[in-house]
Amino acid sequence: MATLFEKIIAREIPADIVYEDDLCLAFRDINPQAPVHVLLVPKRPIVNLADAVPGDQQLLGHLLLTAAKVARQLGVGDAFRLNVNNGAGAGQSVFHLHLHILGGRTFAWPPG
Ligand code: AMP
């Protein structure tokens, strides 16, 4: 069954899309945890980072470079946080790999 993010990629569910290219899509999180909170997802579904394989190396690199590009585009390029929740125990609720791009406020370390 298609995940929620596959439905967003297919435009079956609406989303506030801020960036798109051949490999990935970025859209605003529906429950933002910061003034800027965007999810960056590969169009090819990968369950999570632990499920990625060496053949995904180029795609994963592209996601990181694109995250920085999207952060710049949204005005938070100097200070942003990237977060990947891998597995339910780490807070993953949608099982389609995604990077949370958070910015526009200060962030504590260590994270909660
Ligand atoms: P995670 O918990 O890391 O799997 O992140 C899933 C994220 O998807 C959460 O931050 C949710 O707020 C977000 N989310 C759930 N449904 C939607 C939606 N329809 N559009 C945008 N973001 C969503």
PDB file of C-alpha atoms and ligand atoms in Angstrom:
ATOM      1  CA  MET A   1       0.000   0.000   0.000  1.00  0.00           C
ATOM      2  CA  ALA A   2       1.293   3.459  -0.889  1.00  0.00           C
ATOM      3  CA  THR A   3       2.543   5.541   1.998  1.00  0.00           C
ATOM      4  CA  LEU A   4       1.225   9.018   2.724  1.00  0.00           C
ATOM      5  CA  PHE A   5       4.327  10.542   1.155  1.00  0.00           C
ATOM      6  CA  GLU A   6       3.931   8.505  -2.046  1.00  0.00           C
ATOM      7  CA  LYS A   7       0.400   9.947  -2.269  1.00  0.00           C
ATOM      8  CA  ILE A   8       1.779  13.465  -1.816  1.00  0.00           C
ATOM      9  CA  ILE A   9       4.406  12.821  -4.508  1.00  0.00           C
ATOM     10  CA  ALA A  10       1.623  11.554  -6.814  1.00  0.00           C
ATOM     11  CA  ARG A  11      -0.473  14.659  -5.998  1.00  0.00           C
ATOM     12  CA  GLU A  12      -3.247  12.449  -4.615  1.00  0.00           C
ATOM     13  CA  ILE A  13      -3.015  14.314  -1.287  1.00  0.00           C
ATOM     14  CA  PRO A  14      -2.389  18.084  -1.218  1.00  0.00           C
ATOM     15  CA  ALA A  15       0.736  19.522   0.345  1.00  0.00           C
ATOM     16  CA  ASP A  16       2.497  22.873   0.478  1.00  0.00           C
ATOM     17  CA  ILE A  17       5.329  21.979  -1.898  1.00  0.00           C
ATOM     18  CA  VAL A  18       8.387  24.238  -1.712  1.00  0.00           C
ATOM     19  CA  TYR A  19      10.856  22.373  -3.952  1.00  0.00           C
ATOM     20  CA  GLU A  20      10.855  19.601  -6.521  1.00  0.00           C
ATOM     21  CA  ASP A  21      13.354  17.992  -8.864  1.00  0.00           C
ATOM     22  CA  ASP A  22      13.632  14.652 -10.647  1.00  0.00           C
ATOM     23  CA  LEU A  23      14.706  12.806  -7.513  1.00  0.00           C
ATOM     24  CA  CYS A  24      12.972  14.434  -4.577  1.00  0.00           C
ATOM     25  CA  LEU A  25      10.182  16.619  -3.266  1.00  0.00           C
ATOM     26  CA  ALA A  26      10.078  19.035  -0.305  1.00  0.00           C
ATOM     27  CA  PHE A  27       6.875  20.178   1.382  1.00  0.00           C
ATOM     28  CA  ARG A  28       5.924  21.879   4.628  1.00  0.00           C
ATOM     29  CA  ASP A  29       5.240  19.634   7.620  1.00  0.00           C
ATOM     30  CA  ILE A  30       1.560  19.686   8.575  1.00  0.00           C
ATOM     31  CA  ASN A  31       2.508  19.936  12.272  1.00  0.00           C
ATOM     32  CA  PRO A  32       5.500  22.297  12.251  1.00  0.00           C
ATOM     33  CA  GLN A  33       7.974  22.189  15.138  1.00  0.00           C
ATOM     34  CA  ALA A  34       9.761  25.369  14.042  1.00  0.00           C
ATOM     35  CA  PRO A  35       8.920  28.430  11.920  1.00  0.00           C
ATOM     36  CA  VAL A  36      10.475  26.548   9.005  1.00  0.00           C
ATOM     37  CA  HIS A  37       9.719  22.818   9.053  1.00  0.00           C
ATOM     38  CA  VAL A  38       9.950  21.074   5.719  1.00  0.00           C
ATOM     39  CA  LEU A  39      10.089  17.394   4.851  1.00  0.00           C
ATOM     40  CA  LEU A  40      12.416  16.361   2.036  1.00  0.00           C
ATOM     41  CA  VAL A  41      11.548  12.972   0.552  1.00  0.00           C
ATOM     42  CA  PRO A  42      13.059  10.914  -2.257  1.00  0.00           C
ATOM     43  CA  LYS A  43      10.548  10.154  -4.984  1.00  0.00           C
ATOM     44  CA  ARG A  44      11.755   6.555  -4.989  1.00  0.00           C
ATOM     45  CA  PRO A  45      10.439   5.051  -1.782  1.00  0.00           C
ATOM     46  CA  ILE A  46      13.025   3.823   0.733  1.00  0.00           C
ATOM     47  CA  VAL A  47      11.548   2.748   4.068  1.00  0.00           C
ATOM     48  CA  ASN A  48      14.194   4.477   6.171  1.00  0.00           C
ATOM     49  CA  LEU A  49      17.914   5.120   6.343  1.00  0.00           C
ATOM     50  CA  ALA A  50      18.639   1.657   7.744  1.00  0.00           C
ATOM     51  CA  ASP A  51      16.958   0.205   4.658  1.00  0.00           C
ATOM     52  CA  ALA A  52      19.166   2.161   2.249  1.00  0.00           C
ATOM     53  CA  VAL A  53      21.786   0.211   0.301  1.00  0.00           C
ATOM     54  CA  PRO A  54      25.081   1.199  -1.343  1.00  0.00           C
ATOM     55  CA  GLY A  55      23.194   1.756  -4.606  1.00  0.00           C
ATOM     56  CA  ASP A  56      21.346   4.612  -2.880  1.00  0.00           C
ATOM     57  CA  GLN A  57      24.586   6.528  -2.229  1.00  0.00           C
ATOM     58  CA  GLN A  58      24.096   9.085  -4.980  1.00  0.00           C
ATOM     59  CA  LEU A  59      20.474   9.684  -3.993  1.00  0.00           C
ATOM     60  CA  LEU A  60      21.390  10.120  -0.319  1.00  0.00           C
ATOM     61  CA  GLY A  61      24.103  12.620  -1.227  1.00  0.00           C
ATOM     62  CA  HIS A  62      21.642  14.457  -3.405  1.00  0.00           C
ATOM     63  CA  LEU A  63      19.193  14.666  -0.505  1.00  0.00           C
ATOM     64  CA  LEU A  64      21.806  16.249   1.759  1.00  0.00           C
ATOM     65  CA  LEU A  65      22.881  18.805  -0.823  1.00  0.00           C
ATOM     66  CA  THR A  66      19.247  19.548  -1.627  1.00  0.00           C
ATOM     67  CA  ALA A  67      18.418  19.995   2.072  1.00  0.00           C
ATOM     68  CA  ALA A  68      21.001  22.779   2.271  1.00  0.00           C
ATOM     69  CA  LYS A  69      19.639  24.294  -0.939  1.00  0.00           C
ATOM     70  CA  VAL A  70      16.051  24.236   0.347  1.00  0.00           C
ATOM     71  CA  ALA A  71      17.173  25.744   3.667  1.00  0.00           C
ATOM     72  CA  ARG A  72      18.855  28.597   1.754  1.00  0.00           C
ATOM     73  CA  GLN A  73      15.751  29.026  -0.398  1.00  0.00           C
ATOM     74  CA  LEU A  74      13.608  29.371   2.732  1.00  0.00           C
ATOM     75  CA  GLY A  75      15.948  31.902   4.339  1.00  0.00           C
ATOM     76  CA  VAL A  76      17.465  29.669   7.020  1.00  0.00           C
ATOM     77  CA  GLY A  77      20.580  28.553   5.173  1.00  0.00           C
ATOM     78  CA  ASP A  78      22.934  29.755   7.907  1.00  0.00           C
ATOM     79  CA  ALA A  79      21.316  27.846  10.780  1.00  0.00           C
ATOM     80  CA  PHE A  80      19.099  24.853  10.335  1.00  0.00           C
ATOM     81  CA  ARG A  81      18.755  21.383  11.770  1.00  0.00           C
ATOM     82  CA  LEU A  82      18.379  18.162   9.787  1.00  0.00           C
ATOM     83  CA  ASN A  83      16.646  15.271  11.467  1.00  0.00           C
ATOM     84  CA  VAL A  84      16.029  11.713  10.312  1.00  0.00           C
ATOM     85  CA  ASN A  85      13.876   9.545  12.560  1.00  0.00           C
ATOM     86  CA  ASN A  86      14.816   5.945  11.813  1.00  0.00           C
ATOM     87  CA  GLY A  87      12.357   3.388  13.162  1.00  0.00           C
ATOM     88  CA  ALA A  88       9.292   3.697  15.360  1.00  0.00           C
ATOM     89  CA  GLY A  89      11.457   3.763  18.491  1.00  0.00           C
ATOM     90  CA  ALA A  90      13.126   6.917  17.191  1.00  0.00           C
ATOM     91  CA  GLY A  91       9.823   8.586  16.352  1.00  0.00           C
ATOM     92  CA  GLN A  92       9.394   7.541  12.722  1.00  0.00           C
ATOM     93  CA  SER A  93       5.688   7.521  11.870  1.00  0.00           C
ATOM     94  CA  VAL A  94       5.770   7.556   8.061  1.00  0.00           C
ATOM     95  CA  PHE A  95       7.782   4.701   6.600  1.00  0.00           C
ATOM     96  CA  HIS A  96       9.132   6.514   3.578  1.00  0.00           C
ATOM     97  CA  LEU A  97      12.568   8.022   4.187  1.00  0.00           C
ATOM     98  CA  HIS A  98      12.403  11.748   4.879  1.00  0.00           C
ATOM     99  CA  LEU A  99      14.662  14.487   6.168  1.00  0.00           C
ATOM    100  CA  HIS A 100      13.143  17.041   8.509  1.00  0.00           C
ATOM    101  CA  ILE A 101      14.598  20.491   7.733  1.00  0.00           C
ATOM    102  CA  LEU A 102      13.993  22.763  10.721  1.00  0.00           C
ATOM    103  CA  GLY A 103      14.922  26.408  11.059  1.00  0.00           C
ATOM    104  CA  GLY A 104      13.895  29.837  12.229  1.00  0.00           C
ATOM    105  CA  ARG A 105      14.460  29.312  15.939  1.00  0.00           C
ATOM    106  CA  THR A 106      17.286  28.175  18.221  1.00  0.00           C
ATOM    107  CA  PHE A 107      17.638  24.468  18.950  1.00  0.00           C
ATOM    108  CA  ALA A 108      18.798  22.776  22.127  1.00  0.00           C
ATOM    109  CA  TRP A 109      21.517  20.160  22.212  1.00  0.00           C
ATOM    110  CA  PRO A 110      21.303  17.318  23.062  1.00  0.00           C
ATOM    111  CA  PRO A 111      17.914  16.894  21.367  1.00  0.00           C
ATOM    112  CA  GLY A 112      15.005  15.555  23.391  1.00  0.00           C
TER     113      GLY A 112
HETATM  114  P1  AMP B   1       8.289  11.131  11.281  1.00  0.00           P
HETATM  115  O1  AMP B   1       7.561  11.116  12.596  1.00  0.00           O
HETATM  116  O2  AMP B   1       9.763  11.390  11.369  1.00  0.00           O
HETATM  117  O3  AMP B   1       7.976   9.874  10.472  1.00  0.00           O
HETATM  118  O4  AMP B   1       7.734  12.367  10.479  1.00  0.00           O
HETATM  119  C1  AMP B   1       6.520  12.354   9.824  1.00  0.00           C
HETATM  120  C2  AMP B   1       6.085  13.771   9.700  1.00  0.00           C
HETATM  121  O5  AMP B   1       5.062  13.835   8.723  1.00  0.00           O
HETATM  122  C3  AMP B   1       5.528  14.390  10.965  1.00  0.00           C
HETATM  123  O6  AMP B   1       6.341  15.496  11.362  1.00  0.00           O
HETATM  124  C4  AMP B   1       4.124  14.816  10.578  1.00  0.00           C
HETATM  125  O7  AMP B   1       3.727  16.040  11.163  1.00  0.00           O
HETATM  126  C5  AMP B   1       4.227  14.914   9.074  1.00  0.00           C
HETATM  127  N1  AMP B   1       2.982  14.757   8.340  1.00  0.00           N
HETATM  128  C6  AMP B   1       2.009  13.852   8.561  1.00  0.00           C
HETATM  129  N2  AMP B   1       1.032  13.997   7.658  1.00  0.00           N
HETATM  130  C7  AMP B   1       1.386  15.018   6.840  1.00  0.00           C
HETATM  131  C8  AMP B   1       0.811  15.660   5.714  1.00  0.00           C
HETATM  132  N3  AMP B   1      -0.374  15.260   5.217  1.00  0.00           N
HETATM  133  N4  AMP B   1       1.462  16.690   5.138  1.00  0.00           N
HETATM  134  C9  AMP B   1       2.641  17.116   5.630  1.00  0.00           C
HETATM  135  N5  AMP B   1       3.266  16.536   6.687  1.00  0.00           N
HETATM  136  C10 AMP B   1       2.643  15.510   7.281  1.00  0.00           C
END
